[in-house]
Amino acid sequence: DAGVIQSPRHEVTEMGQEVTLRCKPISGHNSLFWYRQTMMRGLELLIYFNNNVPIDDSGMPEDRFSAKMPNASFSTLKIQPSEPRDSAVYFCASSSGLAGAYNEQFFGPGTRLTVL
Amino acid sequence: SQKIEQNSEALNIQEGKTATLTCNYTNYSPAYLQWYRQDPGRGPVFLLLIRENEKEKRKERLKVTFDTTLKQSLFHITASQPADSATYLCALVISGNTPLVFGKGTRLSVIA
């Protein structure tokens, strides 16, 4: 298995532009998580899906952030408009079972986003 | 809300020694704890899980303890090697379908 796949690996954009991050979870996993990691705040959960349905989006910082999971093999995280404070590494992770189940999460390599 | 603290931002130890990393939490007692390893430029990788009714869990050179009275988990790496140098994250789940909450991690450097 190729593991969790994220694209792009690096994204540099200017303030105000729309940014779309993509994730392909491990086949057979039914939970998908989007995280943001910064030095200051560590690894923060933004949103997670179970069976393609958003379960908890309380970590989404504001309306500029949105996430979708149109099918079991694809998810997007969109930021519109982007701001410099959105600069961070964004991780996608997947697991089998429900979010709190006794299952490990498998992380993708991350997308390093820089907003100028 | 749940708060997780991991001891110091960085820990330097000599090769061959035992590294001990601490994870303290407040408020609710978690149903279980997980430990992850993260290398620079990569996503976290799962290492071990320990449940609230377990005192200790081992995997090769790794050992995790869970003290619900002290609200603390300790992560040990015995006979440490330079290849063990990484950031180690603890994460906990309170119960049910609540997702993992991660600590900020401790950066371990094993010096040859």
mmCIF file of C-alpha atoms in Angstrom:
data_model
loop_
_atom_site.group_PDB
_atom_site.id
_atom_site.type_symbol
_atom_site.label_atom_id
_atom_site.label_comp_id
_atom_site.label_asym_id
_atom_site.label_seq_id
_atom_site.Cartn_x
_atom_site.Cartn_y
_atom_site.Cartn_z
ATOM 1 C CA ASP A 1 0.000 0.000 0.000
ATOM 2 C CA ALA A 2 1.258 3.482 -0.825
ATOM 3 C CA GLY A 3 0.074 4.927 2.462
ATOM 4 C CA VAL A 4 -1.751 8.231 2.783
ATOM 5 C CA ILE A 5 -1.025 10.451 -0.198
ATOM 6 C CA GLN A 6 -1.081 14.223 -0.019
ATOM 7 C CA SER A 7 -0.590 16.849 -2.690
ATOM 8 C CA PRO A 8 1.007 19.203 -3.198
ATOM 9 C CA ARG A 9 3.965 18.655 -0.878
ATOM 10 C CA HIS A 10 4.807 22.345 -0.905
ATOM 11 C CA GLU A 11 2.648 25.322 -1.719
ATOM 12 C CA VAL A 12 3.693 28.957 -1.792
ATOM 13 C CA THR A 13 0.987 31.469 -2.468
ATOM 14 C CA GLU A 14 0.151 35.086 -1.933
ATOM 15 C CA MET A 15 -2.292 36.425 0.591
ATOM 16 C CA GLY A 16 -5.837 36.392 -0.695
ATOM 17 C CA GLN A 17 -5.375 33.457 -3.031
ATOM 18 C CA GLU A 18 -7.341 30.241 -2.792
ATOM 19 C CA VAL A 19 -5.447 27.153 -1.682
ATOM 20 C CA THR A 20 -6.620 23.570 -2.120
ATOM 21 C CA LEU A 21 -4.905 20.675 -0.381
ATOM 22 C CA ARG A 22 -5.626 17.105 -1.413
ATOM 23 C CA CYS A 23 -5.575 13.779 0.358
ATOM 24 C CA LYS A 24 -6.024 10.159 -0.614
ATOM 25 C CA PRO A 25 -6.476 7.930 2.460
ATOM 26 C CA ILE A 26 -5.407 4.318 2.761
ATOM 27 C CA SER A 27 -7.844 2.033 0.986
ATOM 28 C CA GLY A 28 -10.308 0.485 3.419
ATOM 29 C CA HIS A 29 -9.915 3.151 6.080
ATOM 30 C CA ASN A 30 -13.194 4.846 6.894
ATOM 31 C CA SER A 31 -11.977 7.725 9.086
ATOM 32 C CA LEU A 32 -10.052 10.686 7.722
ATOM 33 C CA PHE A 33 -8.494 13.545 9.673
ATOM 34 C CA TRP A 34 -7.056 16.924 8.715
ATOM 35 C CA TYR A 35 -4.452 18.431 11.064
ATOM 36 C CA ARG A 36 -2.415 21.600 11.100
ATOM 37 C CA GLN A 37 1.020 21.726 12.722
ATOM 38 C CA THR A 38 2.943 24.824 13.813
ATOM 39 C CA MET A 39 5.754 25.338 16.267
ATOM 40 C CA MET A 40 3.561 27.445 18.485
ATOM 41 C CA ARG A 41 0.438 25.313 18.641
ATOM 42 C CA GLY A 42 1.699 21.839 17.810
ATOM 43 C CA LEU A 43 -0.551 19.391 15.985
ATOM 44 C CA GLU A 44 -4.154 20.547 15.929
ATOM 45 C CA LEU A 45 -7.143 18.640 14.605
ATOM 46 C CA LEU A 46 -9.126 20.707 12.123
ATOM 47 C CA ILE A 47 -11.844 18.292 11.046
ATOM 48 C CA TYR A 48 -12.493 14.599 10.757
ATOM 49 C CA PHE A 49 -14.761 12.464 8.610
ATOM 50 C CA ASN A 50 -16.226 9.038 9.187
ATOM 51 C CA ASN A 51 -17.626 7.188 6.180
ATOM 52 C CA ASN A 52 -17.260 10.417 4.164
ATOM 53 C CA VAL A 53 -19.436 12.398 6.600
ATOM 54 C CA PRO A 54 -17.948 15.305 8.584
ATOM 55 C CA ILE A 55 -18.240 14.398 12.256
ATOM 56 C CA ASP A 56 -16.484 17.237 14.040
ATOM 57 C CA ASP A 57 -15.315 20.470 12.424
ATOM 58 C CA SER A 58 -14.930 22.436 15.649
ATOM 59 C CA GLY A 59 -11.212 22.772 14.991
ATOM 60 C CA MET A 60 -11.685 24.642 11.724
ATOM 61 C CA PRO A 61 -10.354 28.105 12.574
ATOM 62 C CA GLU A 62 -12.862 30.151 10.634
ATOM 63 C CA ASP A 63 -15.153 30.285 7.649
ATOM 64 C CA ARG A 64 -12.235 30.689 5.308
ATOM 65 C CA PHE A 65 -11.528 26.993 5.829
ATOM 66 C CA SER A 66 -13.672 24.268 4.303
ATOM 67 C CA ALA A 67 -13.236 20.539 3.779
ATOM 68 C CA LYS A 68 -14.984 17.967 1.657
ATOM 69 C CA MET A 69 -14.888 14.238 1.210
ATOM 70 C CA PRO A 70 -16.867 13.387 -1.925
ATOM 71 C CA ASN A 71 -15.929 9.711 -1.770
ATOM 72 C CA ALA A 72 -13.977 7.221 0.293
ATOM 73 C CA SER A 73 -10.742 7.784 -1.578
ATOM 74 C CA PHE A 74 -10.459 11.552 -1.759
ATOM 75 C CA SER A 75 -10.674 14.622 0.451
ATOM 76 C CA THR A 76 -9.839 18.303 0.043
ATOM 77 C CA LEU A 77 -9.095 21.119 2.452
ATOM 78 C CA LYS A 78 -9.632 24.556 0.996
ATOM 79 C CA ILE A 79 -8.587 27.937 2.331
ATOM 80 C CA GLN A 80 -10.178 30.960 0.695
ATOM 81 C CA PRO A 81 -8.889 33.617 1.008
ATOM 82 C CA SER A 82 -5.540 32.578 2.446
ATOM 83 C CA GLU A 83 -3.680 34.696 4.999
ATOM 84 C CA PRO A 84 -0.041 34.658 6.206
ATOM 85 C CA ARG A 85 -1.125 33.198 9.552
ATOM 86 C CA ASP A 86 -2.346 30.103 7.710
ATOM 87 C CA SER A 87 1.265 29.178 6.997
ATOM 88 C CA ALA A 88 1.841 25.750 8.533
ATOM 89 C CA VAL A 89 2.244 22.091 7.676
ATOM 90 C CA TYR A 90 -1.081 20.430 6.982
ATOM 91 C CA PHE A 91 -1.379 16.702 7.558
ATOM 92 C CA CYS A 92 -3.992 14.260 6.467
ATOM 93 C CA ALA A 93 -4.371 10.985 8.385
ATOM 94 C CA SER A 94 -6.626 7.970 8.080
ATOM 95 C CA SER A 95 -7.630 5.068 10.281
ATOM 96 C CA SER A 96 -10.122 2.247 10.408
ATOM 97 C CA GLY A 97 -13.079 2.495 12.741
ATOM 98 C CA LEU A 98 -14.445 5.532 14.511
ATOM 99 C CA ALA A 99 -12.333 8.481 15.642
ATOM 100 C CA GLY A 100 -11.982 7.296 19.202
ATOM 101 C CA ALA A 101 -11.560 3.647 18.398
ATOM 102 C CA TYR A 102 -8.450 1.845 19.563
ATOM 103 C CA ASN A 103 -6.774 2.263 16.207
ATOM 104 C CA GLU A 104 -3.617 3.984 15.144
ATOM 105 C CA GLN A 105 -3.706 6.816 12.687
ATOM 106 C CA PHE A 106 -1.632 6.740 9.539
ATOM 107 C CA PHE A 107 -0.321 10.129 8.520
ATOM 108 C CA GLY A 108 0.556 11.439 5.114
ATOM 109 C CA PRO A 109 3.808 13.315 4.421
ATOM 110 C CA GLY A 110 2.110 16.676 4.858
ATOM 111 C CA THR A 111 1.756 19.826 2.765
ATOM 112 C CA ARG A 112 3.962 22.734 3.753
ATOM 113 C CA LEU A 113 1.957 25.888 3.054
ATOM 114 C CA THR A 114 3.544 29.314 2.935
ATOM 115 C CA VAL A 115 1.317 32.338 2.466
ATOM 116 C CA LEU A 116 3.238 35.488 1.630
ATOM 117 C CA SER B 1 -10.709 21.214 27.714
ATOM 118 C CA GLN B 2 -8.042 18.583 27.893
ATOM 119 C CA LYS B 3 -4.511 19.886 28.298
ATOM 120 C CA ILE B 4 -1.431 17.821 27.529
ATOM 121 C CA GLU B 5 2.091 18.744 28.542
ATOM 122 C CA GLN B 6 5.220 16.987 27.391
ATOM 123 C CA ASN B 7 8.401 17.582 29.312
ATOM 124 C CA SER B 8 10.758 20.140 27.847
ATOM 125 C CA GLU B 9 11.110 20.925 24.216
ATOM 126 C CA ALA B 10 14.334 18.993 23.813
ATOM 127 C CA LEU B 11 16.109 16.144 25.532
ATOM 128 C CA ASN B 12 19.731 15.234 24.873
ATOM 129 C CA ILE B 13 21.138 11.905 26.033
ATOM 130 C CA GLN B 14 24.196 9.785 25.446
ATOM 131 C CA GLU B 15 23.996 6.735 23.220
ATOM 132 C CA GLY B 16 23.301 3.570 25.192
ATOM 133 C CA LYS B 17 21.430 5.351 27.971
ATOM 134 C CA THR B 18 17.703 5.127 28.637
ATOM 135 C CA ALA B 19 15.650 8.066 27.426
ATOM 136 C CA THR B 20 12.549 8.895 29.458
ATOM 137 C CA LEU B 21 9.906 11.226 28.059
ATOM 138 C CA THR B 22 6.963 12.493 30.093
ATOM 139 C CA CYS B 23 3.379 13.203 29.109
ATOM 140 C CA ASN B 24 1.133 14.862 31.679
ATOM 141 C CA TYR B 25 -2.528 15.602 31.217
ATOM 142 C CA THR B 26 -5.200 17.512 33.095
ATOM 143 C CA ASN B 27 -8.942 17.331 33.505
ATOM 144 C CA TYR B 28 -10.507 14.155 32.196
ATOM 145 C CA SER B 29 -8.922 10.737 32.427
ATOM 146 C CA PRO B 30 -8.233 9.380 28.967
ATOM 147 C CA ALA B 31 -9.480 6.016 27.822
ATOM 148 C CA TYR B 32 -6.098 5.415 26.247
ATOM 149 C CA LEU B 33 -2.841 7.030 25.212
ATOM 150 C CA GLN B 34 -0.879 6.678 22.019
ATOM 151 C CA TRP B 35 2.742 7.561 21.327
ATOM 152 C CA TYR B 36 3.992 8.643 17.908
ATOM 153 C CA ARG B 37 7.384 9.364 16.447
ATOM 154 C CA GLN B 38 7.909 12.232 14.006
ATOM 155 C CA ASP B 39 11.030 12.773 11.916
ATOM 156 C CA PRO B 40 11.778 16.158 10.313
ATOM 157 C CA GLY B 41 9.720 16.731 7.190
ATOM 158 C CA ARG B 42 7.533 13.674 7.769
ATOM 159 C CA GLY B 43 4.208 12.831 9.322
ATOM 160 C CA PRO B 44 3.930 11.182 12.746
ATOM 161 C CA VAL B 45 4.252 7.397 12.891
ATOM 162 C CA PHE B 46 2.414 5.312 15.476
ATOM 163 C CA LEU B 47 4.528 3.474 18.048
ATOM 164 C CA LEU B 48 2.472 2.231 20.975
ATOM 165 C CA LEU B 49 -0.978 2.358 22.528
ATOM 166 C CA ILE B 50 -1.783 1.868 26.211
ATOM 167 C CA ARG B 51 -5.259 1.597 27.702
ATOM 168 C CA GLU B 52 -6.410 3.105 30.993
ATOM 169 C CA ASN B 53 -6.548 -0.318 32.640
ATOM 170 C CA GLU B 54 -2.983 -1.166 31.606
ATOM 171 C CA LYS B 55 -0.001 -0.139 33.692
ATOM 172 C CA GLU B 56 2.715 -0.914 31.194
ATOM 173 C CA LYS B 57 3.212 -1.851 27.557
ATOM 174 C CA ARG B 58 6.423 -2.938 25.851
ATOM 175 C CA LYS B 59 7.621 -3.221 22.271
ATOM 176 C CA GLU B 60 11.241 -4.139 21.657
ATOM 177 C CA ARG B 61 13.306 -1.322 23.251
ATOM 178 C CA LEU B 62 10.253 0.797 23.955
ATOM 179 C CA LYS B 63 8.212 0.861 27.143
ATOM 180 C CA VAL B 64 5.196 2.967 28.027
ATOM 181 C CA THR B 65 3.635 3.340 31.460
ATOM 182 C CA PHE B 66 0.302 4.865 32.354
ATOM 183 C CA ASP B 67 -0.446 6.212 35.843
ATOM 184 C CA THR B 68 -4.007 7.469 36.072
ATOM 185 C CA THR B 69 -3.447 8.686 39.640
ATOM 186 C CA LEU B 70 -0.569 10.925 38.627
ATOM 187 C CA LYS B 71 -2.254 11.669 35.274
ATOM 188 C CA GLN B 72 0.975 10.807 33.573
ATOM 189 C CA SER B 73 2.450 8.548 30.924
ATOM 190 C CA LEU B 74 6.160 7.812 30.661
ATOM 191 C CA PHE B 75 7.822 6.694 27.440
ATOM 192 C CA HIS B 76 11.162 4.912 27.740
ATOM 193 C CA ILE B 77 13.700 4.009 25.073
ATOM 194 C CA THR B 78 16.336 1.666 26.427
ATOM 195 C CA ALA B 79 19.818 1.321 24.924
ATOM 196 C CA SER B 80 19.169 4.452 22.909
ATOM 197 C CA GLN B 81 20.780 4.901 19.494
ATOM 198 C CA PRO B 82 21.395 7.976 17.333
ATOM 199 C CA ALA B 83 18.674 6.614 15.013
ATOM 200 C CA ASP B 84 16.179 7.160 17.838
ATOM 201 C CA SER B 85 16.653 10.910 17.472
ATOM 202 C CA ALA B 86 13.257 12.368 16.572
ATOM 203 C CA THR B 87 10.297 14.187 18.070
ATOM 204 C CA TYR B 88 7.972 12.022 20.129
ATOM 205 C CA LEU B 89 4.319 12.950 20.506
ATOM 206 C CA CYS B 90 1.829 11.654 23.004
ATOM 207 C CA ALA B 91 -1.857 11.687 22.174
ATOM 208 C CA LEU B 92 -4.885 10.787 24.195
ATOM 209 C CA VAL B 93 -8.524 9.915 23.713
ATOM 210 C CA ILE B 94 -11.025 10.649 26.424
ATOM 211 C CA SER B 95 -13.690 8.185 25.422
ATOM 212 C CA GLY B 96 -16.118 7.034 22.806
ATOM 213 C CA ASN B 97 -15.835 8.740 19.490
ATOM 214 C CA THR B 98 -13.760 11.711 20.592
ATOM 215 C CA PRO B 99 -10.669 12.139 18.441
ATOM 216 C CA LEU B 100 -7.035 12.126 19.481
ATOM 217 C CA VAL B 101 -5.607 15.203 21.199
ATOM 218 C CA PHE B 102 -1.869 15.584 20.681
ATOM 219 C CA GLY B 103 0.790 17.096 22.874
ATOM 220 C CA LYS B 104 3.391 19.374 21.303
ATOM 221 C CA GLY B 105 6.048 16.707 21.481
ATOM 222 C CA THR B 106 9.534 16.319 22.887
ATOM 223 C CA ARG B 107 12.551 16.434 20.590
ATOM 224 C CA LEU B 108 15.031 13.723 21.511
ATOM 225 C CA SER B 109 18.654 13.817 20.430
ATOM 226 C CA VAL B 110 20.811 10.769 21.071
ATOM 227 C CA ILE B 111 24.474 11.672 20.924
ATOM 228 C CA ALA B 112 27.019 9.091 19.828
#
